Amino acid sequence: ITPSGFTGYDGVNVSWPDLQTWLDGPQAGHNIALRLPSDIVGIDVDAYGAKVGEASLAAAEAELGPLPASYRSTSRAPFTASGIRFYRVAAGVDLRGAEKRFVARFGDHVDILRRDHRYAIVWPSVHPDTGATYLWYSPDGERCGPPSPADLPQLPDMWQEFLTAPAVPASNPGPSLWDNLREFTREQAKDFVRPAVERLRTAVDGTINNRLNEAAVMIGHFVPVFWTAAEAEA
């Protein structure tokens, strides 16, 4: 457990006196929690046991384009899908809710690590369940030391556009799409729902339930306006 107050939206920067206090105290025997800079994002994939992060990542790459090879932190075997891949993003982008959007669209067990969210566990930390040491791997899969932020590849534009949340003040959320459903024509409603249905048709194992839920929610909003229950089922 990291010391309180140093992660999340309101987390403060760690000072050298903080580090020295931890090095001199019981925290020195704990794992390394790396808080990312504001222009670095980590894509954390869990693909072991029953976790389907590899399938979710494949679904995302099929739609958003392949991720460039990058430096990775993992306690799992090299050349597996598991681990945190690190990328540069534009400074100041708002990635709040990025992991929720990812899971809703592509599937479970992929998290988006960022400065105002959570930390990354890195070398020489030890996994509490397996006892394996976290290691750094270069883009070509070789063991390496911690990378410099300047060495990280840029997150592709389509990925950044998908993951970026528009900054909307909580006190002024603006009108909701669902407030204006009756302004849609029947054909416009079909066009709006169709992409969710297509994503369901092309869903890969590990993402089907999420795609089904997404399509059902989309259709469900329009049912009272345009469709009978029988038409919605069809």
JSON list of C-alpha atoms in Angstrom, two decimals, residues 142-229:
[
{"chain": "A", "resi": 142, "resn": "GLU", "atom": "CA", "xyz": [15.37, -7.86, -24.29]},
{"chain": "A", "resi": 143, "resn": "ARG", "atom": "CA", "xyz": [16.06, -7.25, -20.60]},
{"chain": "A", "resi": 144, "resn": "CYS", "atom": "CA", "xyz": [17.01, -3.64, -19.96]},
{"chain": "A", "resi": 145, "resn": "GLY", "atom": "CA", "xyz": [17.12, -0.91, -17.35]},
{"chain": "A", "resi": 146, "resn": "PRO", "atom": "CA", "xyz": [14.46, 1.74, -16.72]},
{"chain": "A", "resi": 147, "resn": "PRO", "atom": "CA", "xyz": [13.84, 3.77, -19.89]},
{"chain": "A", "resi": 148, "resn": "SER", "atom": "CA", "xyz": [13.99, 7.54, -20.18]},
{"chain": "A", "resi": 149, "resn": "PRO", "atom": "CA", "xyz": [10.63, 9.16, -20.97]},
{"chain": "A", "resi": 150, "resn": "ALA", "atom": "CA", "xyz": [12.23, 10.51, -24.16]},
{"chain": "A", "resi": 151, "resn": "ASP", "atom": "CA", "xyz": [12.85, 6.92, -25.31]},
{"chain": "A", "resi": 152, "resn": "LEU", "atom": "CA", "xyz": [9.16, 6.00, -25.22]},
{"chain": "A", "resi": 153, "resn": "PRO", "atom": "CA", "xyz": [7.14, 5.99, -28.46]},
{"chain": "A", "resi": 154, "resn": "GLN", "atom": "CA", "xyz": [4.18, 8.28, -28.96]},
{"chain": "A", "resi": 155, "resn": "LEU", "atom": "CA", "xyz": [0.74, 6.78, -28.35]},
{"chain": "A", "resi": 156, "resn": "PRO", "atom": "CA", "xyz": [-0.93, 6.70, -31.79]},
{"chain": "A", "resi": 157, "resn": "ASP", "atom": "CA", "xyz": [-3.44, 9.47, -32.47]},
{"chain": "A", "resi": 158, "resn": "MET", "atom": "CA", "xyz": [-6.46, 7.15, -32.76]},
{"chain": "A", "resi": 159, "resn": "TRP", "atom": "CA", "xyz": [-5.66, 5.61, -29.38]},
{"chain": "A", "resi": 160, "resn": "GLN", "atom": "CA", "xyz": [-5.24, 9.00, -27.75]},
{"chain": "A", "resi": 161, "resn": "GLU", "atom": "CA", "xyz": [-8.46, 10.31, -29.27]},
{"chain": "A", "resi": 162, "resn": "PHE", "atom": "CA", "xyz": [-10.38, 7.27, -28.01]},
{"chain": "A", "resi": 163, "resn": "LEU", "atom": "CA", "xyz": [-8.93, 7.37, -24.50]},
{"chain": "A", "resi": 164, "resn": "THR", "atom": "CA", "xyz": [-9.09, 11.13, -24.01]},
{"chain": "A", "resi": 165, "resn": "ALA", "atom": "CA", "xyz": [-12.09, 12.43, -22.10]},
{"chain": "A", "resi": 166, "resn": "PRO", "atom": "CA", "xyz": [-13.26, 15.98, -22.84]},
{"chain": "A", "resi": 167, "resn": "ALA", "atom": "CA", "xyz": [-12.83, 18.17, -19.80]},
{"chain": "A", "resi": 168, "resn": "VAL", "atom": "CA", "xyz": [-16.38, 19.10, -18.73]},
{"chain": "A", "resi": 169, "resn": "PRO", "atom": "CA", "xyz": [-16.88, 20.96, -15.43]},
{"chain": "A", "resi": 170, "resn": "ALA", "atom": "CA", "xyz": [-18.92, 18.84, -13.03]},
{"chain": "A", "resi": 171, "resn": "SER", "atom": "CA", "xyz": [-21.21, 21.80, -12.31]},
{"chain": "A", "resi": 172, "resn": "ASN", "atom": "CA", "xyz": [-22.09, 22.19, -16.01]},
{"chain": "A", "resi": 173, "resn": "PRO", "atom": "CA", "xyz": [-22.27, 18.77, -17.64]},
{"chain": "A", "resi": 174, "resn": "GLY", "atom": "CA", "xyz": [-24.23, 20.05, -20.64]},
{"chain": "A", "resi": 175, "resn": "PRO", "atom": "CA", "xyz": [-27.16, 18.38, -22.35]},
{"chain": "A", "resi": 176, "resn": "SER", "atom": "CA", "xyz": [-27.24, 14.61, -22.61]},
{"chain": "A", "resi": 177, "resn": "LEU", "atom": "CA", "xyz": [-27.82, 12.85, -25.91]},
{"chain": "A", "resi": 178, "resn": "TRP", "atom": "CA", "xyz": [-30.54, 10.83, -24.22]},
{"chain": "A", "resi": 179, "resn": "ASP", "atom": "CA", "xyz": [-32.47, 14.02, -23.41]},
{"chain": "A", "resi": 180, "resn": "ASN", "atom": "CA", "xyz": [-33.18, 14.54, -27.10]},
{"chain": "A", "resi": 181, "resn": "LEU", "atom": "CA", "xyz": [-34.09, 11.08, -28.38]},
{"chain": "A", "resi": 182, "resn": "ARG", "atom": "CA", "xyz": [-37.41, 12.20, -29.82]},
{"chain": "A", "resi": 183, "resn": "GLU", "atom": "CA", "xyz": [-35.57, 14.59, -32.13]},
{"chain": "A", "resi": 184, "resn": "PHE", "atom": "CA", "xyz": [-34.13, 11.57, -33.97]},
{"chain": "A", "resi": 185, "resn": "THR", "atom": "CA", "xyz": [-35.86, 10.11, -36.98]},
{"chain": "A", "resi": 186, "resn": "ARG", "atom": "CA", "xyz": [-36.29, 6.35, -37.06]},
{"chain": "A", "resi": 187, "resn": "GLU", "atom": "CA", "xyz": [-33.51, 6.07, -39.68]},
{"chain": "A", "resi": 188, "resn": "GLN", "atom": "CA", "xyz": [-31.16, 8.23, -37.61]},
{"chain": "A", "resi": 189, "resn": "ALA", "atom": "CA", "xyz": [-31.81, 5.98, -34.62]},
{"chain": "A", "resi": 190, "resn": "LYS", "atom": "CA", "xyz": [-30.90, 2.93, -36.70]},
{"chain": "A", "resi": 191, "resn": "ASP", "atom": "CA", "xyz": [-27.67, 4.62, -37.83]},
{"chain": "A", "resi": 192, "resn": "PHE", "atom": "CA", "xyz": [-26.82, 5.47, -34.22]},
{"chain": "A", "resi": 193, "resn": "VAL", "atom": "CA", "xyz": [-27.37, 1.92, -32.97]},
{"chain": "A", "resi": 194, "resn": "ARG", "atom": "CA", "xyz": [-25.77, 0.13, -35.94]},
{"chain": "A", "resi": 195, "resn": "PRO", "atom": "CA", "xyz": [-22.07, 0.56, -34.89]},
{"chain": "A", "resi": 196, "resn": "ALA", "atom": "CA", "xyz": [-22.75, -1.10, -31.52]},
{"chain": "A", "resi": 197, "resn": "VAL", "atom": "CA", "xyz": [-24.44, -4.03, -33.27]},
{"chain": "A", "resi": 198, "resn": "GLU", "atom": "CA", "xyz": [-21.54, -4.34, -35.71]},
{"chain": "A", "resi": 199, "resn": "ARG", "atom": "CA", "xyz": [-19.05, -4.39, -32.82]},
{"chain": "A", "resi": 200, "resn": "LEU", "atom": "CA", "xyz": [-21.09, -7.23, -31.32]},
{"chain": "A", "resi": 201, "resn": "ARG", "atom": "CA", "xyz": [-21.03, -9.17, -34.60]},
{"chain": "A", "resi": 202, "resn": "THR", "atom": "CA", "xyz": [-17.23, -8.94, -34.81]},
{"chain": "A", "resi": 203, "resn": "ALA", "atom": "CA", "xyz": [-16.49, -9.40, -31.08]},
{"chain": "A", "resi": 204, "resn": "VAL", "atom": "CA", "xyz": [-13.71, -11.81, -30.15]},
{"chain": "A", "resi": 205, "resn": "ASP", "atom": "CA", "xyz": [-13.71, -14.21, -27.21]},
{"chain": "A", "resi": 206, "resn": "GLY", "atom": "CA", "xyz": [-13.45, -12.33, -23.95]},
{"chain": "A", "resi": 207, "resn": "THR", "atom": "CA", "xyz": [-15.26, -9.22, -25.27]},
{"chain": "A", "resi": 208, "resn": "ILE", "atom": "CA", "xyz": [-18.65, -10.62, -26.34]},
{"chain": "A", "resi": 209, "resn": "ASN", "atom": "CA", "xyz": [-20.50, -9.95, -23.09]},
{"chain": "A", "resi": 210, "resn": "ASN", "atom": "CA", "xyz": [-19.35, -6.34, -23.00]},
{"chain": "A", "resi": 211, "resn": "ARG", "atom": "CA", "xyz": [-20.30, -5.82, -26.65]},
{"chain": "A", "resi": 212, "resn": "LEU", "atom": "CA", "xyz": [-23.72, -7.38, -26.01]},
{"chain": "A", "resi": 213, "resn": "ASN", "atom": "CA", "xyz": [-24.31, -5.08, -23.05]},
{"chain": "A", "resi": 214, "resn": "GLU", "atom": "CA", "xyz": [-23.26, -2.06, -25.08]},
{"chain": "A", "resi": 215, "resn": "ALA", "atom": "CA", "xyz": [-25.66, -2.91, -27.93]},
{"chain": "A", "resi": 216, "resn": "ALA", "atom": "CA", "xyz": [-28.51, -3.67, -25.52]},
{"chain": "A", "resi": 217, "resn": "VAL", "atom": "CA", "xyz": [-28.06, -0.35, -23.71]},
{"chain": "A", "resi": 218, "resn": "MET", "atom": "CA", "xyz": [-28.04, 1.56, -27.02]},
{"chain": "A", "resi": 219, "resn": "ILE", "atom": "CA", "xyz": [-31.19, -0.18, -28.29]},
{"chain": "A", "resi": 220, "resn": "GLY", "atom": "CA", "xyz": [-32.87, 0.06, -24.91]},
{"chain": "A", "resi": 221, "resn": "HIS", "atom": "CA", "xyz": [-32.71, 3.84, -24.90]},
{"chain": "A", "resi": 222, "resn": "PHE", "atom": "CA", "xyz": [-34.58, 4.02, -28.19]},
{"chain": "A", "resi": 223, "resn": "VAL", "atom": "CA", "xyz": [-37.19, 1.29, -27.58]},
{"chain": "A", "resi": 224, "resn": "PRO", "atom": "CA", "xyz": [-39.77, 3.54, -25.84]},
{"chain": "A", "resi": 225, "resn": "VAL", "atom": "CA", "xyz": [-39.52, 6.04, -28.68]},
{"chain": "A", "resi": 226, "resn": "PHE", "atom": "CA", "xyz": [-39.40, 3.96, -31.86]},
{"chain": "A", "resi": 227, "resn": "TRP", "atom": "CA", "xyz": [-39.66, 0.21, -31.37]},
{"chain": "A", "resi": 228, "resn": "THR", "atom": "CA", "xyz": [-41.94, -2.37, -29.89]},
{"chain": "A", "resi": 229, "resn": "ALA", "atom": "CA", "xyz": [-40.36, -5.11, -27.77]}
]
